XYZ file of C-alpha atoms in Angstrom:
288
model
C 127.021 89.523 59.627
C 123.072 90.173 59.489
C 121.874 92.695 62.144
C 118.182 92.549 63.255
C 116.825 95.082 64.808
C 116.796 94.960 68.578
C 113.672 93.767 70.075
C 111.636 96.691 71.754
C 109.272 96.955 74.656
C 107.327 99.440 76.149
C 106.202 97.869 79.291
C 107.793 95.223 81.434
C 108.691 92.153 78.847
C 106.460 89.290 79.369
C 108.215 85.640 80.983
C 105.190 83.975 79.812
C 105.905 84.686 76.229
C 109.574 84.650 76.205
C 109.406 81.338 78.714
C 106.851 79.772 75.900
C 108.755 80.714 73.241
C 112.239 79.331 74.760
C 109.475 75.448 74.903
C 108.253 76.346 71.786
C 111.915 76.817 69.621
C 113.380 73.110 70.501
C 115.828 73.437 67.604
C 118.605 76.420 68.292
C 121.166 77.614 65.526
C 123.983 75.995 67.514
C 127.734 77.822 68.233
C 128.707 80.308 65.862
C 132.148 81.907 65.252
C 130.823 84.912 66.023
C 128.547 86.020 68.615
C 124.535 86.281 67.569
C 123.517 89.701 66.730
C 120.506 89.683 68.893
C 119.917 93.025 71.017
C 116.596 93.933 72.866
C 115.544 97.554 74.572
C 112.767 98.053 77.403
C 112.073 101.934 77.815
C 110.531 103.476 80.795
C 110.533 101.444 83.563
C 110.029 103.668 86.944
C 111.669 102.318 89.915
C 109.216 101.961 92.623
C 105.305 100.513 93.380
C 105.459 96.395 94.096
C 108.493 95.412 92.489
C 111.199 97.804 94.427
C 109.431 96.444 97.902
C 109.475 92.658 96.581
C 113.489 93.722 95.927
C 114.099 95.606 99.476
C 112.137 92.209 100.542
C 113.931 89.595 99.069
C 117.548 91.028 99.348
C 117.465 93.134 102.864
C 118.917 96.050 101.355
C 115.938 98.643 102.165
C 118.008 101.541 103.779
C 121.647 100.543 102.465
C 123.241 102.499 100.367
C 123.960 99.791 97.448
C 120.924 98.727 96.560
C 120.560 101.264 93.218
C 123.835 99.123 92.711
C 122.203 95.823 92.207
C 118.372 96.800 91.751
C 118.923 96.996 88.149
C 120.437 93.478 88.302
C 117.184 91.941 88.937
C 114.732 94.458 87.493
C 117.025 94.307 83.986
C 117.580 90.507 83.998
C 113.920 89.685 82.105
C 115.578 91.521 79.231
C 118.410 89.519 79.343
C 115.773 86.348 79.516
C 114.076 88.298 76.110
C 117.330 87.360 74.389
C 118.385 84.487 75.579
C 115.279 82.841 74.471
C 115.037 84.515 71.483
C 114.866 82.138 68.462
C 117.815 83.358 66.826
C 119.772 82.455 70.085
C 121.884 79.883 69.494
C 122.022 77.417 72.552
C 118.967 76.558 75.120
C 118.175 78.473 77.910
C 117.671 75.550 79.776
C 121.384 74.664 79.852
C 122.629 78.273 80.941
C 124.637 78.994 84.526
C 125.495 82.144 85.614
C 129.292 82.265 86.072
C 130.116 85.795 86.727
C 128.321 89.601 87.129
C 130.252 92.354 86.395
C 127.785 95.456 87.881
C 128.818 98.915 87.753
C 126.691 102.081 89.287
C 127.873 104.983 87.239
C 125.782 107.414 89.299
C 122.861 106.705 91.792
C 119.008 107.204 91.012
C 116.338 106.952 93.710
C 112.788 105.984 93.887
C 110.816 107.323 90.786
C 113.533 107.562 88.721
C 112.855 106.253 84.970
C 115.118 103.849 83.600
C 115.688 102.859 79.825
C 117.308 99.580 79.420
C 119.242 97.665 76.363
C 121.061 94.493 76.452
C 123.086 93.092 73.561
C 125.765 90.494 73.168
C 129.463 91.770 72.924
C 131.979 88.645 73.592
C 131.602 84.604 73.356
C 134.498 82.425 73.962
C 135.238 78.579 74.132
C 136.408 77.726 77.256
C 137.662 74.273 79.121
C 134.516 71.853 79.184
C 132.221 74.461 77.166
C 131.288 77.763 76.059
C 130.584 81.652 77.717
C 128.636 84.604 76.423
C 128.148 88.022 77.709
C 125.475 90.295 78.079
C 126.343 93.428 78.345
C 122.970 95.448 79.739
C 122.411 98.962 80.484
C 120.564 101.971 82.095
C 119.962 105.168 80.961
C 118.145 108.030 82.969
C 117.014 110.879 81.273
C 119.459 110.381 78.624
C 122.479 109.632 81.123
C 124.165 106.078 81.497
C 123.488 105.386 85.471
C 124.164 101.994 85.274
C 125.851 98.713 83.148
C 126.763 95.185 83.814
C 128.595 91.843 82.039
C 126.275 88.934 83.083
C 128.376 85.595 82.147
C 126.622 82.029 81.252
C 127.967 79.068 80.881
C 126.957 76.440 78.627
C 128.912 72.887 79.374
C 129.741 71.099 75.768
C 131.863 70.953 73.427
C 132.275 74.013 71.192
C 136.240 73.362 69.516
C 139.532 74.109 70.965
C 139.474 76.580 74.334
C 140.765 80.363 73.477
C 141.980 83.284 75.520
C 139.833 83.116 79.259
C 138.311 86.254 80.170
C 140.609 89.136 81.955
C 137.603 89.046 84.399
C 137.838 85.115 84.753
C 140.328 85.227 87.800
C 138.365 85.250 91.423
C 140.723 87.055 94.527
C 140.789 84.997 97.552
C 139.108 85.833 100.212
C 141.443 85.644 103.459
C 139.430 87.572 106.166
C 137.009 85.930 109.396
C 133.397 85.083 109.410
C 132.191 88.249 109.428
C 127.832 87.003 109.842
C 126.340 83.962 109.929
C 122.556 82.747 108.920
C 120.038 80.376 107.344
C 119.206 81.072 103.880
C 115.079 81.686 103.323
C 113.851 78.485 102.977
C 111.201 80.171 99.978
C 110.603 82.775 97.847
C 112.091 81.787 94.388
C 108.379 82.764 92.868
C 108.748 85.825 94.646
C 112.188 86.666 92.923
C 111.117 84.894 89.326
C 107.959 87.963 89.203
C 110.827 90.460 90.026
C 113.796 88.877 87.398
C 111.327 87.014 85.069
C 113.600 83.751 85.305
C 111.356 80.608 86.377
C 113.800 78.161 85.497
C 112.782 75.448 87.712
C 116.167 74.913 88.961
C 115.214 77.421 91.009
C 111.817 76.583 92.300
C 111.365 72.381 92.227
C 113.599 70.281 93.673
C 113.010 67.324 91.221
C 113.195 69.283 88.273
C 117.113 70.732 89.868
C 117.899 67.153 90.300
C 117.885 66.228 87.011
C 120.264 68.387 86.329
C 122.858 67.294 88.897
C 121.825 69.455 91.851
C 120.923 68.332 95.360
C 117.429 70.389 95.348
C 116.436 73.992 94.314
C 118.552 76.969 94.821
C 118.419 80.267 95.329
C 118.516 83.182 92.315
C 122.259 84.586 92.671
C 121.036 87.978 92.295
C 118.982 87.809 95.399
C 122.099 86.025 97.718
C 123.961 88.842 96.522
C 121.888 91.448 97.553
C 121.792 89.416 101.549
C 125.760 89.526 101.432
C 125.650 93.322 100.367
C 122.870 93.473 103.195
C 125.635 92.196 105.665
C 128.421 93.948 104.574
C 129.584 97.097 107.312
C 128.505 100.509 105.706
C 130.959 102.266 104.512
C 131.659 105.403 101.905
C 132.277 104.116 98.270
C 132.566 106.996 95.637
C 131.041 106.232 92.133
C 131.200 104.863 90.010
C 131.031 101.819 92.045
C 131.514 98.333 90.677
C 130.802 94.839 92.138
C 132.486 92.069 90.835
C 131.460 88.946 91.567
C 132.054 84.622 90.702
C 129.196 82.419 90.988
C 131.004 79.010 92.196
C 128.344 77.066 92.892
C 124.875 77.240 94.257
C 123.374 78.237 97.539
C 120.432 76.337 98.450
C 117.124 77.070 100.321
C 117.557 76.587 103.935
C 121.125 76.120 103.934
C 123.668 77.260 106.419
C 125.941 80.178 105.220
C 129.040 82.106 106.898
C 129.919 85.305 105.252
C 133.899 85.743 105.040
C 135.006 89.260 104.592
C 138.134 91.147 104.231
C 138.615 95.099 103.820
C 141.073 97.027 102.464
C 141.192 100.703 101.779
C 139.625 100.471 98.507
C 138.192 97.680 98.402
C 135.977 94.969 99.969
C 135.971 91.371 98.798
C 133.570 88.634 100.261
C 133.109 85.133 99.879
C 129.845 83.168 100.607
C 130.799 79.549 102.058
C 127.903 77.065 102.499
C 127.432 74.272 104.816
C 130.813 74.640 106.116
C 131.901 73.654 102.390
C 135.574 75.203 102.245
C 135.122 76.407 99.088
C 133.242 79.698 98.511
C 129.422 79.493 96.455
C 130.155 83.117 95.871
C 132.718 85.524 95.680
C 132.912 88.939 95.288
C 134.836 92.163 95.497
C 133.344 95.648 96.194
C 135.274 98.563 95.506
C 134.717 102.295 94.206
C-alpha cells in the first residue's frame, strides 16, 4: 500500500479550497479493500478569540464542565472535511452521514491552550445497504494526547457482501423520563459551518436537503450534542471521559425536542426524540 504524506497546515484549513476541490474532483477512486491512506495534521490552533464564543454560542455549554469534551469535535471536524475531500478519497463527500462519534477527553485544557491536531483513517467496513469509514482524529497539547475521537460516515450503496459490524455499532436504550423540553434554533447552520468548516447544504437550504430525501435542513449533530450536554444535570465525571453517541436521524431547525435521560452510577445515557417521533434522532451515553 502507497503512503502519502499527510497533508499539513499551519493555520486553520481553508472550506473554500477543500469545498472547491470536493466540486472540482467529480470522479473518486471508488471502494477499496483497504482503507485510503490519506492522513492530514493542523498544528497550533489556540482555543479561544471568535470561534470558542461562536461554540459556547451555538451549543450552551459556556460554564459546563464538558465543553473541552466536545470543543474539539467541532473545531477538529474541518480536518476531517481536508480528507474527506481529498482527491485520493475514494467516495463523494456529498453522499456522507454521520452515524456515530466516539469522543474521548483524556485530560482537560482551558482557554489558551494550543492544540495540534491529526486525523487519519484506521477501519472501513461493508455494512447492510452500504459502506462505513472512520476517522480517527486527535489532540495533542504541548506534546500530551488531551483528546481523540472515531467519527463514523455512512455511505448508502453497494460495496460487496456485509462483514463483521462495529463493536461500537450497538446503541443502549434509553429507559428514563423527559428530563427538558425545547424548540430547536430555528438558524445558525452558517454560524456552525465557519466553526466546523462543513457547508454541506443539507444543512443550510431546505431544497438542496430535499433532494436528498429530507423534509428541510437540519441541524449539524455536533452542535445538538453540545444543547443535550447543555441540559444534562452537572455532575463529577473523572477523566478520561468519553461520550458515545448514535446519530439516528436528523433534528431539524425549529423542531420540537424532549430530552430522555437515565443515570446510573457511572454512567449517563440520553436520547434526543423529535416531534414526539418514538424513536430517538440521537443517542448517547456519558460516562467517565
Amino acid at each position: 500500500m502507497i503512503v502519502r504524506e499527510p497533508l499539513e497546515f499551519r493555520r486553520v484549513p481553508s472550506a473554500l479550497v477543500f469545498m472547491a476541490r470536493a466540486i472540482l474532483t467529480p470522479r473518486r477512486p471508488g471502494w477499496q479493500a483497504q482503507p485510503p491512506p490519506l492522513a492530514a495534521r493542523w498544528r497550533g490552533h489556540r482555543v479561544g478569540g471568535a470561534q470558542l464564543d461562536d461554540f459556547f454560542g451555538l451549543t450552551g455549554l459556556r460554564g459546563h464542565a464538558t465543553w473541552p469534551l466536545l470543543y474539539p469535535h467541532l473545531v477538529a471536524f474541518r480536518l476531517q472535511m481536508a480528507v474527506l475531500t481529498d482527491p485520493g478519497f475514494p467516495l463523494p463527500i456529498w453522499t456522507a452521514l454521520q452515524v456515530r462519534n466516539h469522543v474521548v477527553l483524556q485530560r482537560s485544557f482551558d482557554r489558551g491552550a494550543v492544540l495540534d491536531f491529526a486525523t487519519r483513517i484506521p477501519a472501513q467496513r461493508v455494512v447492510d445497504k452500504g459502506a462505513e469509514i472512520d476517522l480517527h482524529t486527535t489532540a495533542h497539547a504541548e506534546g500530551d494526547l488531551v483528546w481523540e475521537s472515531t467519527n463514523t460516515f455512512f455511505y448508502r450503496g453497494r460495496f460487496g457482501a456485509p462483514g463483521d459490524a462495529s463493536p461500537l455499532a450497538l446503541a443502549p436504550r434509553v429507559e428514563g423520563a423527559e428530563q427538558a423540553r425545547w424548540t430547536m434554533p430555528a438558524g445558525g447552520g452558517i454560524r456552525c459551518g465557519r466553526l466546523t468548516g462543513d457547508y454541506n447544504g443539507i444543512h443550510l437550504s431546505d431544497w438542496y436537503a430535499r433532494r436528498f430525501g429530507f423534509r428541510g435542513a437540519f441541524q449539524h449533530p455536533q452542535r445538538v450534542i453540545g444543547e443535550c450536554l447543555a441540559r444534562l444535570p452537572e455532575r463529577d465525571h473523572p477523566e478520561p471521559l468519553r461520550l458515545d453517541t448514535w446519530l439516528k436521524g436528523p433534528v431539524y431547525y425549529g423542531a420540537e425536542v424532549g430530552l430522555r435521560v437515565s443515570e446510573a452510577s457511572a454512567a449517563v445515557t440520553f436520547a434526543l426524540h423529535v416531534d414526539e417521533d418514538a424513536r430517538p434522532a440521537i443517542v448517547a451515553r456519558l460516562y467517565g
